[in-house]
XYZ file of C-alpha atoms in Angstrom:
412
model
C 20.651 -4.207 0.149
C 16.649 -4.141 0.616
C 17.573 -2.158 4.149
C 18.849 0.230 1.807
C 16.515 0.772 -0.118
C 14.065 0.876 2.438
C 15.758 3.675 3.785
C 15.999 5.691 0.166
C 12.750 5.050 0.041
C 12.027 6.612 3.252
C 13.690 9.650 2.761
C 12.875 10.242 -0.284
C 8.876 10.016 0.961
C 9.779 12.434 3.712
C 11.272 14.939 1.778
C 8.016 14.639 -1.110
C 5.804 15.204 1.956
C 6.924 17.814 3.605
C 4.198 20.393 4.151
C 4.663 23.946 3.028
C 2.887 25.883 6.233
C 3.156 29.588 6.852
C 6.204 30.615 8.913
C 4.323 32.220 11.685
C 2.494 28.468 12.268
C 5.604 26.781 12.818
C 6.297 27.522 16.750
C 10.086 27.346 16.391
C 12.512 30.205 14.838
C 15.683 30.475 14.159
C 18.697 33.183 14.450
C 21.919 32.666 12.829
C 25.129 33.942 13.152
C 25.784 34.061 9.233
C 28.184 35.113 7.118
C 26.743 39.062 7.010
C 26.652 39.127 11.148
C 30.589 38.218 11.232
C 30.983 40.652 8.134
C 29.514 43.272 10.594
C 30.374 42.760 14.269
C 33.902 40.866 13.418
C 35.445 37.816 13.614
C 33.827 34.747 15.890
C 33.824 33.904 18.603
C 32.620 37.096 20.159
C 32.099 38.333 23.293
C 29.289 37.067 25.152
C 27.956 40.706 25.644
C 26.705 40.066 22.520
C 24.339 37.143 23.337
C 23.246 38.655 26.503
C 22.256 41.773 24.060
C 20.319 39.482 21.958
C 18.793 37.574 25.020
C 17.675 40.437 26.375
C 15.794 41.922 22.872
C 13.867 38.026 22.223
C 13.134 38.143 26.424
C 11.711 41.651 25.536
C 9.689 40.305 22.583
C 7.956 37.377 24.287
C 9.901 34.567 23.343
C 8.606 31.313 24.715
C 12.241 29.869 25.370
C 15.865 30.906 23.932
C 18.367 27.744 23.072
C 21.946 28.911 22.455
C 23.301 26.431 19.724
C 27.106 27.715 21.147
C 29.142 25.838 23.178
C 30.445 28.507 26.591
C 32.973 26.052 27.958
C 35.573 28.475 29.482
C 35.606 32.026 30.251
C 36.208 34.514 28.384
C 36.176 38.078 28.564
C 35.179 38.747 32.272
C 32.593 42.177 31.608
C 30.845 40.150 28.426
C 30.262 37.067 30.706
C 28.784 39.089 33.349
C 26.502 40.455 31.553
C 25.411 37.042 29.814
C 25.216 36.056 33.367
C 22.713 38.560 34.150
C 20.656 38.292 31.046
C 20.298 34.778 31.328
C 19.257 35.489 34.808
C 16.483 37.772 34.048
C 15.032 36.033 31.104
C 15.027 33.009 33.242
C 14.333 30.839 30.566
C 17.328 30.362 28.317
C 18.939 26.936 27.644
C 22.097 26.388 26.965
C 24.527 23.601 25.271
C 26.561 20.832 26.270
C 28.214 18.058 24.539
C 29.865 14.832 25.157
C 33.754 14.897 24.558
C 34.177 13.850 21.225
C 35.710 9.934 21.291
C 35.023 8.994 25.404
C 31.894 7.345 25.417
C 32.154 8.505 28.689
C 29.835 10.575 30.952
C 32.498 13.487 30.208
C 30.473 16.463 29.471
C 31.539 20.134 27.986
C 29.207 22.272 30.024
C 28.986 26.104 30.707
C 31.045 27.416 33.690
C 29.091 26.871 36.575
C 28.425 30.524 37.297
C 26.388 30.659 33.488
C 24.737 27.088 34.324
C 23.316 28.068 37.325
C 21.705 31.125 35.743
C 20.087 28.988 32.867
C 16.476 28.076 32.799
C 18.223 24.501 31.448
C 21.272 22.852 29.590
C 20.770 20.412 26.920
C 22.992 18.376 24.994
C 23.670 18.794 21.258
C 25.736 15.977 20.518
C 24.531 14.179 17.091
C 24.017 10.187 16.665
C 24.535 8.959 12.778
C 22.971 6.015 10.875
C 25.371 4.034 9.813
C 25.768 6.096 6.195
C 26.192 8.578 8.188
C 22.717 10.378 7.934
C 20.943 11.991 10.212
C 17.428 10.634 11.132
C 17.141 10.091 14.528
C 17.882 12.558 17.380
C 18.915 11.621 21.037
C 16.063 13.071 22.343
C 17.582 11.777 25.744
C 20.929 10.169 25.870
C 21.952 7.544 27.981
C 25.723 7.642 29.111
C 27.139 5.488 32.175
C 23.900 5.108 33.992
C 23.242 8.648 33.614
C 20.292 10.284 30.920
C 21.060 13.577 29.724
C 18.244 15.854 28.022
C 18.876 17.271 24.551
C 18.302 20.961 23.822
C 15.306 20.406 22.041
C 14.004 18.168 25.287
C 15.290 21.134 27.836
C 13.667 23.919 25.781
C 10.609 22.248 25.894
C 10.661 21.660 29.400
C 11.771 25.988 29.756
C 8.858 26.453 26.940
C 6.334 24.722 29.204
C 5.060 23.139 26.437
C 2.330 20.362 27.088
C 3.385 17.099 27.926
C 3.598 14.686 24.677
C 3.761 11.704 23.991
C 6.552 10.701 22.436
C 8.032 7.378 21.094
C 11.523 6.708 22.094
C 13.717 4.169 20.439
C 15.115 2.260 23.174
C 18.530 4.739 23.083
C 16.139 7.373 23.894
C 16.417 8.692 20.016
C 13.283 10.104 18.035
C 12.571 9.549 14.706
C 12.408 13.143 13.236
C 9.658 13.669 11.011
C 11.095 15.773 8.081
C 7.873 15.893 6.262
C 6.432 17.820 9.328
C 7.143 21.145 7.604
C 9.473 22.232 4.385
C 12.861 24.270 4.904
C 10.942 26.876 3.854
C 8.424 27.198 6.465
C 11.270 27.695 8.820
C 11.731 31.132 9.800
C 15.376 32.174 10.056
C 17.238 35.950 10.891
C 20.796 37.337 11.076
C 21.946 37.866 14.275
C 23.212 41.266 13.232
C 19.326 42.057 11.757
C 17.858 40.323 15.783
C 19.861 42.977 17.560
C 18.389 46.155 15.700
C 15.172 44.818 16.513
C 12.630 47.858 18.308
C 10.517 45.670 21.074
C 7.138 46.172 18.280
C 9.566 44.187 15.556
C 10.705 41.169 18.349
C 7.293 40.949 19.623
C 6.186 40.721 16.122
C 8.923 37.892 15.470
C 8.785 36.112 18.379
C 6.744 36.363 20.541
C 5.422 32.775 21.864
C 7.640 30.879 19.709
C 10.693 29.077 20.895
C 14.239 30.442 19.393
C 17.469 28.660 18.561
C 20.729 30.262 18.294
C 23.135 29.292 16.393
C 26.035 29.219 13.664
C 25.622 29.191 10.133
C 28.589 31.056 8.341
C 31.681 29.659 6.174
C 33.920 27.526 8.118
C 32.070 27.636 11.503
C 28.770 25.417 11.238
C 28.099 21.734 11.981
C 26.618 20.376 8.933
C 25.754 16.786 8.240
C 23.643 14.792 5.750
C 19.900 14.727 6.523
C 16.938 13.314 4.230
C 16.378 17.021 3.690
C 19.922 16.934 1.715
C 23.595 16.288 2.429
C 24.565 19.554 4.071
C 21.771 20.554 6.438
C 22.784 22.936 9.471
C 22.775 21.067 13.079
C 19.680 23.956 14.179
C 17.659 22.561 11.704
C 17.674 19.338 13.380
C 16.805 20.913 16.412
C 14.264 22.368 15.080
C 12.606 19.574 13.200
C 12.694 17.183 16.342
C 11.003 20.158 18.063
C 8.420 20.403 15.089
C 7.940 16.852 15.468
C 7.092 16.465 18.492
C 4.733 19.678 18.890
C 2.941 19.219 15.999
C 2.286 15.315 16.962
C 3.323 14.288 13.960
C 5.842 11.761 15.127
C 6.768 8.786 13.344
C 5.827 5.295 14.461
C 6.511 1.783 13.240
C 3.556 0.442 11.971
C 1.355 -1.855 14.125
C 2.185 -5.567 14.221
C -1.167 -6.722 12.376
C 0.135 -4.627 9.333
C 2.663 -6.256 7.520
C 0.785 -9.612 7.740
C -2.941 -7.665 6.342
C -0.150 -6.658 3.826
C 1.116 -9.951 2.878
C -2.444 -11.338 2.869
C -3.642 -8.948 0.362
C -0.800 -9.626 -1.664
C -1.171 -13.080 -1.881
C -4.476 -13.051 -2.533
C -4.316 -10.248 -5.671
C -1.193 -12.402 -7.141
C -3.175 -15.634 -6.946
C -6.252 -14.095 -8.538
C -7.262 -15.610 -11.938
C -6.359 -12.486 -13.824
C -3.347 -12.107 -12.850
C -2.149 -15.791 -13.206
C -2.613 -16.307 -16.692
C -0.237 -15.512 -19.459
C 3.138 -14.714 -18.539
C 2.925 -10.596 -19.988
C -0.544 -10.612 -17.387
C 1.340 -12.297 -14.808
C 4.722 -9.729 -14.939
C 1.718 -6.605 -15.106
C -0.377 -7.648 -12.202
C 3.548 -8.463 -10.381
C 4.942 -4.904 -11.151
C 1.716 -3.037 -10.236
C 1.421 -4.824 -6.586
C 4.580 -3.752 -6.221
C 3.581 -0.229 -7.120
C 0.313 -0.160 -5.009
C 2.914 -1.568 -2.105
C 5.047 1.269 -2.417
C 2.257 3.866 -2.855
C 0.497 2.607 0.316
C 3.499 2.205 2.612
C 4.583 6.601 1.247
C 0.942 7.547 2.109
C 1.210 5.507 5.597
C 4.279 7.430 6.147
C 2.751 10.716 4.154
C -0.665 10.839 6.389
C -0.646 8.563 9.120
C 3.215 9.081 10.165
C 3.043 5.081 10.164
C 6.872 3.459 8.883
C 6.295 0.792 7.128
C 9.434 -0.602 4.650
C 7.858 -1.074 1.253
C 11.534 -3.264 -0.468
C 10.561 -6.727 0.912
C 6.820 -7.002 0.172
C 7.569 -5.417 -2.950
C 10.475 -7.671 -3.486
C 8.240 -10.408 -2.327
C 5.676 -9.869 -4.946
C 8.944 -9.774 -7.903
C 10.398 -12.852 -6.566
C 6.503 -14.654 -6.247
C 5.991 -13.424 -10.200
C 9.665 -14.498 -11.553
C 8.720 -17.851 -9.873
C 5.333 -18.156 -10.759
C 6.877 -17.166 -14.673
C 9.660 -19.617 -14.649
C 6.753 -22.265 -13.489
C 4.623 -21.547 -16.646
C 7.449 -21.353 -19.152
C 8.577 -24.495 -18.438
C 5.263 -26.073 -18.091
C 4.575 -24.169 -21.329
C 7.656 -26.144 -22.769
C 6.499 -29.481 -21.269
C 3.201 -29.124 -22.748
C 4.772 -28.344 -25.765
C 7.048 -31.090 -26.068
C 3.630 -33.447 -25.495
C 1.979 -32.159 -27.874
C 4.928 -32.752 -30.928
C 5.162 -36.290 -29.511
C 1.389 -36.724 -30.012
C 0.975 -35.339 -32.962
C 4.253 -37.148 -34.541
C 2.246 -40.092 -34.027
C -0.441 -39.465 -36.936
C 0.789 -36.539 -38.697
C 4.041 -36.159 -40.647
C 6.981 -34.371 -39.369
C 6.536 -31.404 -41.759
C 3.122 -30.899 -40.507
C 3.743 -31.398 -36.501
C 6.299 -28.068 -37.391
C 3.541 -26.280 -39.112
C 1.318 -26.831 -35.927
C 3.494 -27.138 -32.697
C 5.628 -24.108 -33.954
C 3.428 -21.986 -36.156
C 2.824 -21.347 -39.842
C 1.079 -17.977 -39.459
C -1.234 -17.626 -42.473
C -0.659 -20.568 -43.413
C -2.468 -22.484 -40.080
C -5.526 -20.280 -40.339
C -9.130 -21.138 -41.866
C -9.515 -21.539 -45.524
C -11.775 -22.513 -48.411
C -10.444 -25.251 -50.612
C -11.735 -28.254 -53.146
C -10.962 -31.568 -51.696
C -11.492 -34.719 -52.021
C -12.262 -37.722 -49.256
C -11.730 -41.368 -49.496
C -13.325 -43.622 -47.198
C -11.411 -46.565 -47.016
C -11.397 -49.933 -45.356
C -8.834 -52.304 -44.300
C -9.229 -56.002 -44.249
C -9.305 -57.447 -40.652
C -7.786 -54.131 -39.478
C -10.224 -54.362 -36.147
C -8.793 -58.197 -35.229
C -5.257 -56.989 -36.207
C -5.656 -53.829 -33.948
C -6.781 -56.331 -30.850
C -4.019 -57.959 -31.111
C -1.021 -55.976 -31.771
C 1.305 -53.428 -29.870
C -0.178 -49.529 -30.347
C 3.222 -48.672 -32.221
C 2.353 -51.540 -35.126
C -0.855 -50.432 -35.500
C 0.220 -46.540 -35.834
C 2.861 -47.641 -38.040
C 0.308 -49.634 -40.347
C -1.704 -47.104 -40.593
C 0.959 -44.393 -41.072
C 2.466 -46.773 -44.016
C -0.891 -46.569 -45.711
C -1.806 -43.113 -44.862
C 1.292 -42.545 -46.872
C 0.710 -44.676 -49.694
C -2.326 -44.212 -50.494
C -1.694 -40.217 -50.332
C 1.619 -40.597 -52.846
C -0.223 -42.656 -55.070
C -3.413 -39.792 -55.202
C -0.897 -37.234 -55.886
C 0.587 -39.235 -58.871
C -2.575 -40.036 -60.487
């Protein structure tokens, strides 16, 4: 249960953090085919004549690297894949997808004819790995299948991009943490395919040049969509494109160093063991609840700043269950003390009284102004008497007279 709500927690923090940046900053674009482009040009799949038209308008702008999000298993019409052929060719730096056969576990791979592969600049796998709810948060930057390692498309456009070697930390599956927070859905730049291929070379260059562009589906009934702390429908391209934001911005996520949680669980015990905080029982639940606050602020701006993971539900949890405890422990010492003091004060006072005092009598308790009157009295031999008897006789004795001697004042 506390791994859950670590990972709420997490996701929610990402998704608070996510930097709004301007669209031309973030190095990575997108083109969809969306609803409007199969409106248009007809029903999908197409003919690949139509990706080696777009290829060669974003090779004309000064794209960095083109990833086709579209799996080209088989052939298809012969003069479309021709001409993909020969676009991919000439850009020279197009990747293209593969993916492991759904249910093998095997090395089985659906890759691009061989004729289209060759011509690549790179293939990379777009096959997804799940948390166990089933959310998307870590991407198999390289996956390991029967000895083998196969690059994902975000790792082979990188390697078409050129982009400056990184370094990044690999689970040891070969999946990255994507950093969501590294920019908001909004800073990523997206276009209909239909709106890419009317581009003149001034509006591509504009566009693209420099920046890496993904491909890929995004219309009713023909996009792979899965749950993602940016929400529970979020296109497969954007997860490309976030692990490639992650990694080129260097914002990558990291477990936080070893030293950390113990620094953590030093300062904790040492601000719940402080004299403020350990006195009554509503200052003992405050100082509790807000060290589990300042825990869960400073593990979202480890995460929010430093890119540092850090699980905030069992020091927090820690610091509930060390305050229930340390509660329970008073109340019931509370009660013990309690219970002394009645049998103490039973001893000299009457019962009514011990009430009024152990209990409370509100008004009635506090200071007032009053005639009275004192009577000094002595008993006869009361000191030898004392000496020798049991401490019960002597209280009784002197309740008996106590008594007495106040009935018969209040008669007379």
């Amino acid at each position: 249960a506390l791994d859950a709500v670590d990972v709420g927690f997490r996701d929610r923090a990402l998704r608070s953090a996510a930097r709004a940046m301007p669209v031309e900053d973030v190095p990575v674009l997108i083109v969809e085919i969306d609803d409007r482009s199969v409106q248009q040009l007809g029903r999908f799949p197409w003919s690949r004549g139509r990706f080696a038209e777009l290829t060669r308008v974003l090779h004309a702008g000064g794209a960095s690297a083109i990833a086709v999000d579209v799996l080209f298993v088989e052939p298809a019409d012969s003069s479309g894949d021709a001409a993909f052929v020969r676009a991919v060719a000439d850009a020279g730096m197009v990747v293209l997808a593969s993916a492991q056969a759904a249910g093998t576990g095997t090395a089985r791979f659906l890759e691009p004819p061989p004729a289209l592969a060759a011509a690549a600049g790179g293939v990379g796998h777009i096959t997804v790995r799940e948390d166990p709810d089933g959310t998307l948060r870590r991407y198999p930057f390289l996956l390991p299948v029967d000895g083998g390692v196969y690059p994902s498309l975000a790792y082979a456009l990188l390697e078409v991009a050129g982009a400056e070697r990184v370094d990044v930390p690999l689970a040891g599956d070969g999946t990255l943490a994507v950093n969501y927070a590294s920019m908001s859905p909004s800073s990523l730049e997206r276009h209909s395919f239909v709106d890419a291929l009317a581009w003149t070379p001034r509006d591509a260059a504009a566009a693209v040049r420099g920046r890496a562009v993904i491909v890929a589906t995004n219309f009713t009934g023909g996009v792979d969509v899965g749950p993602t702390p940016l929400g529970p429908r979020t296109p497969s391209s954007y997860v490309h494109a976030y692990a490639l934001q992650t990694v080129l911005s260097g914002r990558v996520l990291r477990d936080a160093p070893a030293w950390l949680p113990l620094f953590l669980a030093a300062a904790l015990l040492a601000l719940l063991h402080h004299p403020l905080i350990l006195g009554t029982p509503v200052r003992t639940a405050l100082g509790v609840v807000t060290a589990a606050a300042l825990v869960t602020a400073g593990c979202w701006a480890l995460l929010r700043w430093g890119g540092y993971v850090l699980p905030p539900a069992y020091p927090a949890a820690a610091a509930l269950l060390f305050g229930a405890t340390h509660g329970l422990a008073e109340w019931r010492s509370s009660l013990e003390g309690r219970r002394r003091a009645e049998s103490f004060l039973r001893r000299f006072v009457g019962t009514k009284m011990d009430r009024r005092i152990t209990r409370g009598a509100g008004a009635e308790l506090h200071s007032q102004r009053a005639e009275v009157t004192v009577m000094f009295c002595d008993l006869c031999d009361f000191t030898a008497f004392a000496n020798r008897a049991e401490a019960d006789q002597v209280v009784d004795v002197l309740r008996t007279f106590g008594q007495d001697t106040l009935d018969t004042i209040s008669t007379h």
